[in-house]
Amino acid sequence: MTTTAPLGAEERTDPATGPADGRRAVLRRIRPGNGFVFVLPFLLVFGLFMVWPIVQGLWMSFTDSSLALRDTGFVGFDNYTEAFGDPDVWSSLGNTLFFTAISSVPLVLVALAMALLVHSGLAGQWAWRLAFFAPYLLPVTVVTLIWTWLYQPELGLGNQLLDSFGMAPVGWLSDESVAMWSIAALTVWWTVGFNFLLYLAALQSLPTTFDEAAALDGAGAWRRLWSITLPQLRRTTGLVAMLQILASLKVFDQIYILTKGGPNGSTRPVLEYVYDVGFTGYRLGYASAVSYLFFALIIVVSLVQFRLFRRED
Amino acid sequence: MSSRSPLQGVPAVSDPLRRLSRRRLLRHAMAGTGALLAAGPLSGCASPASASGASALSVWDLFQGGDGMLMDEMIDAVSKGDDGFDVDRTILDWGPSYYTKLAMSAAGGRASDVAAMHLSRLAGYAPGGLVDPVDLDLLAEFGVTEKDFTPAVWSRTRHEGTVYAVPLDVHPFIVFYDKKAAEKAGLLDSSGALAPMGSPEALLEAGKALAEATGQSGILFGHVTDTAQNWRLFAGLYAQTGADFDLPDGGPARIDVDAAVRVVTLMTRLFDGKTNPNNLDYNGALAAFTGGRGGMAMLGEWELPTLKESGIDLGAAPFPQVFDKPAVYTDSHSFVLPHQEDPDPARRREAHRYIAAVLKQSLTWASAGHIPAYQPVLAEPEYAALEPQSSYADAAKVAVLDPPNWFVGAGSNFQNRMCQPLQSALLGNTSPEKAVRQMVREADALLQQPNPVA
C-alpha cells in the first residue's frame, strides 16, 4: 500500500537531527506491513475455520454432496430450486422469523425495565443484579432440563399453578399454537441478563447533569425517563436490538433439546431443518443451499437494521 | 522489515539483540504451531495402536448406562484366556449423531473393525457400501449360522441377497403391567399372566377396567415431544391389521390409508384423556407408572431395569394382539463390519470370531430385558428362569421392523416426522384422517429426495 512513501522518508532522515524527528520516525515505522506478522496466526485460524468453510459451503450448495459418500457431482442450481419449492424450508423459516419477533421485543423491553429498576437505586442491588444475570450463566442443557419439568403436562409447575387458580391445563410444549411462546418465555428468562447488563452499563455511563437540571426545573420521574434517559439510551437500544435479532435468528439448541421442532414442526427453526437434512439425512449439498438462503436473509435483515440505525444517529 | 533501519539510536525498538530474540521467538512460535498442526493427525493415527496394542480390535457401540455395563461384562468375558480378545471399545451417544459418525467413518474408509447398528438402519448403509458383507462361512466356523436366528429378524440382515449384519438382540415395544391392578381388573389368565385381548374393544375395555382398579389411570403412554414413541405404537398396531407399509424408492409410499385410519382412531379412543391420559411425555408416563398411578404402560423392554427398581409387582407381555394378525413392533441391535478401504484379512477373521463369541454371551445381555437374537440362548434353562423376560420372548417371532429405506430406522428423521401428526391426533388437535394424510405426505416427500447413501 504505502511502502514507497515511508521508505523514502526514512532515507531522507538524518541521524543527527535530534529526538523529535526520531520519534516521528518511530511512529512512521509502524506501518501496515509490520503488524501483519502479529495478525497472521489469527488470520490463519480465521481463514481455516471461517472463510474456507464459507467458501466450501457455497461450493457444496451446488453439488449433491453427501455426508456418507465420497463421490459428489455438480448439480447447478438444483438444490436451490428444490429449496424454493420445499414447504419445510418456508415453514421453518417462518418459525424462525416468528420466534425472532416474539422473543426480541420482550428481550429488549424486559432488559430495559430490569436495568432501570436496578439503576433507580433499589435496595439490595447486588441481589437484583445476580438474580437477573444468573440464568444467563447456565448452560443450555440445564436450562432446558429445568423448563422441561416446569412445562411437564401433569406434574409441572405451570399446570399446577393454573390448576390452583381453577384454570384448565395448557399443553405448553404439545399445543401447536402455544409451544413457540413457551420456548420464547424460556429464552427470555435465560438470556435477558446479557441485554440487562448492556443497558445497565449504558445507564451508569450517562451524564447525570441533564437529569439534575431537569429535576431542578421540576420535571417528574416519568418525564425525565421519557425525555432524557430513554433518548440518551438510543444508541444502546439500537445495539441491543441488533444483537438480539441476530441472536434470535440463530435459535437452535434450546428448541432442538426441548421439542426437536415439534409439535408437528411448529417450533422447528430453519437451522434445525438444515441440521436435520444435513446430518441426520446426510444431504450436505442441499443443507448448504438452505443455509445459504438463510444467510442471504440475515444479510438483508442486517442491512435494513444498519440503515435504520444510521438514520437514528 | 527493514533491517537496515537508520534508527539504531532508539534502543527500545532497534536493539539488535532484542530484535533478534523477538524474531527468533516468532519463528519458534510459528514452528511450534506448525508442529502442533502436523502432530494432530499423526497422533490421531497412532493412538489406537499405542493405547492397546496393534492387535486390539476396535469396536464402536452406542450402549450406555445399564446396557453399557452389561456390554463391558460381555467383553470382559470374551477377553479372558489365551485366545481372548484385546478390545478397544468406543462408546458413542446413541441417536442421530451415532449414525452420522458411523456413516462418516465408513465413508472415509477407516472405520472400526466392528460396530453396533440398529437393524432398521441397515437399509441406509448397505446399499451405499458403508458396511461390508458378513462372511457367513467364517461365522459358521465359529459356531454361528442362520439357523440360530428367527426368520423375522434374519430376513432383515440381507440387502440384495447378501448378509450385512449379525443380530445381537431383539428389543420389542411391549406392555408392562402392575400384576395386582391387572388381577383386580380381571385381565389375567389362570396362570397369572396377561390374557389375550383379541379385539380393539377388548383393549379399550382393559384400559377402563385398569383405571377403575387403580383409581387413577388405566394404560399409560408417554408420547408428547417424543420422536419415536407414537411411531412404535402405530407401526406395531398397523402391522397387526395385515396391511402393507412399503416405501419404494422414488415413491409414492404404499400405505393402506383405511387401515392406518383405523389404527389412529383406536389410538385416540384409547388415549381419550379420561381413562388413559393423552398428554404425557415419556418421563411423565414412566414416573406415573412407577408411582402406581396407572395399571399398564406401553414401553420398550429396555425400561425393565428401571421398572424393576420401582418395587411394583411387575408383569410384562408382548404387545397385545387386537387386530387380525400377531405382530410386535421391534428393532434389533446388531453387529456390522463398517466399510474399510483395505481390510486386513486376519483382522476381519478376528472380527467374525469376536461377533460369534459375544453372541454366545447373550444371557448376560438378556438380564437387561433384551431378547437374545441368538436362539440357542433362549433354550437354556437359565433364560427360562429370567422373569419377566421369558414371558415376552415370543415377540421375536412376530417382530416387525421399520419398512426398509435409507431414511428410516431408530433415531431417524422419518420416525420423528411420523410422530408429529400422530401426536396431534392423540392430543385432539387433528382428526385421524388428517393425521394419516399428513403421514403419507411426509413419507412421499422423503421418498422424493435423492438417496444420499447410494
CSV table of C-alpha atoms in Angstrom, one decimal, chain A residues 7 10-11 13 15 22 25-26 29 31 34 37-38 40-41 44 48 66-70 82 86 88 148-149 152-155 159 169 173-176 256 258-265 268 272-273 275-277 279-283 286, chain B residues 1-2 4-7 10 13 19 22 26 30 96-97 99-100 103-104 107-109 121 124-125 128 130 224-225 227 277 279-281 283-285 287 293 341 406 411 413 416-417 420-421 423-424 427 429 438 442 449-454:
chain,number,residue,atom,x,y,z
A,7,LEU,CA,10.8,4.2,2.8
A,10,GLU,CA,13.4,7.0,6.1
A,11,GLU,CA,16.1,7.5,3.5
A,13,THR,CA,16.1,11.1,7.7
A,15,PRO,CA,20.5,10.6,12.2
A,22,GLY,CA,13.5,10.4,15.7
A,25,ALA,CA,10.3,8.2,12.5
A,26,VAL,CA,9.4,5.6,15.1
A,29,ARG,CA,7.9,2.6,11.3
A,31,ARG,CA,3.3,0.6,9.0
A,34,ASN,CA,4.9,-4.6,10.0
A,37,VAL,CA,3.1,-10.9,11.3
A,38,PHE,CA,1.3,-10.5,14.5
A,40,LEU,CA,-1.0,-13.8,10.9
A,41,PRO,CA,-1.9,-16.5,13.4
A,44,LEU,CA,-4.7,-18.3,9.6
A,48,LEU,CA,-9.0,-22.0,8.0
A,66,SER,CA,-23.4,-36.4,0.8
A,67,LEU,CA,-22.0,-37.0,4.3
A,68,ALA,CA,-21.8,-40.7,3.6
A,69,LEU,CA,-20.3,-40.8,0.2
A,70,ARG,CA,-17.1,-39.6,-1.4
A,82,GLU,CA,-35.6,-27.7,-4.6
A,86,ASP,CA,-39.8,-27.2,-0.3
A,88,ASP,CA,-40.5,-27.3,5.1
A,148,THR,CA,-39.0,-29.5,30.7
A,149,TRP,CA,-40.2,-30.1,34.2
A,152,GLN,CA,-44.5,-31.1,32.2
A,153,PRO,CA,-48.2,-31.6,31.5
A,154,GLU,CA,-49.2,-33.4,34.6
A,155,LEU,CA,-46.6,-32.7,37.3
A,159,ASN,CA,-50.1,-26.5,35.0
A,169,PRO,CA,-54.1,-27.1,31.9
A,173,LEU,CA,-44.9,-28.0,24.5
A,174,SER,CA,-47.6,-30.1,22.9
A,175,ASP,CA,-50.1,-27.4,21.7
A,176,GLU,CA,-49.0,-26.2,18.3
A,256,TYR,CA,-33.6,-29.0,19.5
A,258,LEU,CA,-36.8,-29.3,24.2
A,259,THR,CA,-39.1,-30.2,21.4
A,260,LYS,CA,-37.0,-31.5,18.4
A,261,GLY,CA,-39.0,-29.0,16.4
A,262,GLY,CA,-42.4,-30.4,17.4
A,263,PRO,CA,-45.3,-30.5,17.9
A,264,ASN,CA,-45.9,-31.1,14.2
A,265,GLY,CA,-43.0,-28.9,13.1
A,268,ARG,CA,-38.7,-26.2,14.0
A,272,GLU,CA,-32.8,-27.3,12.8
A,273,TYR,CA,-34.0,-28.1,9.3
A,275,TYR,CA,-29.2,-29.9,10.7
A,276,ASP,CA,-31.9,-32.5,10.0
A,277,VAL,CA,-31.3,-32.5,6.3
A,279,PHE,CA,-26.6,-34.5,9.5
A,280,THR,CA,-29.4,-37.0,10.0
A,281,GLY,CA,-30.3,-37.0,6.3
A,282,TYR,CA,-26.7,-36.9,5.1
A,283,ARG,CA,-27.6,-34.4,2.3
A,286,TYR,CA,-29.0,-29.5,0.0
B,1,MET,CA,11.1,-5.4,7.8
B,2,SER,CA,13.9,-3.1,7.2
B,4,ARG,CA,19.0,-1.5,7.8
B,5,SER,CA,16.8,1.0,9.6
B,6,PRO,CA,18.6,4.2,10.4
B,7,LEU,CA,17.1,4.3,13.9
B,10,VAL,CA,16.5,4.2,19.6
B,13,VAL,CA,12.9,-0.7,19.1
B,19,ARG,CA,15.0,-7.8,17.6
B,22,ARG,CA,11.8,-11.3,19.1
B,26,LEU,CA,8.3,-15.6,16.4
B,30,MET,CA,5.4,-20.5,14.2
B,96,PRO,CA,-28.8,-39.5,15.1
B,97,SER,CA,-25.3,-38.4,16.0
B,99,TYR,CA,-25.3,-42.8,12.8
B,100,THR,CA,-23.8,-39.7,11.4
B,103,ALA,CA,-21.5,-43.2,8.2
B,104,MET,CA,-18.7,-40.6,8.1
B,107,ALA,CA,-17.3,-43.2,4.0
B,108,GLY,CA,-13.7,-42.3,5.0
B,109,GLY,CA,-12.8,-46.0,4.8
B,121,ARG,CA,-30.9,-48.6,9.8
B,124,GLY,CA,-29.3,-46.7,4.8
B,125,TYR,CA,-25.9,-48.3,5.0
B,128,GLY,CA,-24.1,-47.4,-0.4
B,130,LEU,CA,-20.9,-48.2,4.1
B,224,VAL,CA,-45.5,-35.7,23.9
B,225,THR,CA,-42.4,-34.2,22.3
B,227,THR,CA,-39.6,-38.5,18.5
B,277,PRO,CA,-54.1,-39.7,29.8
B,279,ASN,CA,-50.9,-35.7,27.2
B,280,LEU,CA,-47.9,-37.4,28.9
B,281,ASP,CA,-44.4,-37.1,27.9
B,283,ASN,CA,-40.7,-39.4,31.6
B,284,GLY,CA,-44.1,-38.4,32.8
B,285,ALA,CA,-45.6,-41.7,31.8
B,287,ALA,CA,-42.9,-41.7,36.6
B,293,ARG,CA,-50.7,-44.1,39.1
B,341,GLU,CA,-10.9,-49.3,2.3
B,406,TRP,CA,-32.3,-45.2,3.6
B,411,GLY,CA,-33.2,-42.3,15.7
B,413,ASN,CA,-35.8,-38.2,11.0
B,416,ASN,CA,-39.8,-38.1,14.1
B,417,ARG,CA,-41.8,-36.9,11.2
B,420,GLN,CA,-45.7,-35.4,14.8
B,421,PRO,CA,-49.1,-35.9,13.1
B,423,GLN,CA,-49.2,-36.6,18.4
B,424,SER,CA,-51.6,-34.0,17.0
B,427,LEU,CA,-53.9,-34.5,21.6
B,429,ASN,CA,-55.7,-31.1,17.5
B,438,GLN,CA,-50.1,-35.9,6.6
B,442,GLU,CA,-44.3,-36.7,4.8
B,449,GLN,CA,-35.4,-36.9,-2.1
B,450,PRO,CA,-32.4,-38.2,-3.9
B,451,ASN,CA,-30.8,-41.0,-2.0
B,452,PRO,CA,-27.6,-39.7,-0.4
B,453,VAL,CA,-26.1,-43.0,0.6
B,454,ALA,CA,-26.3,-45.0,-2.7
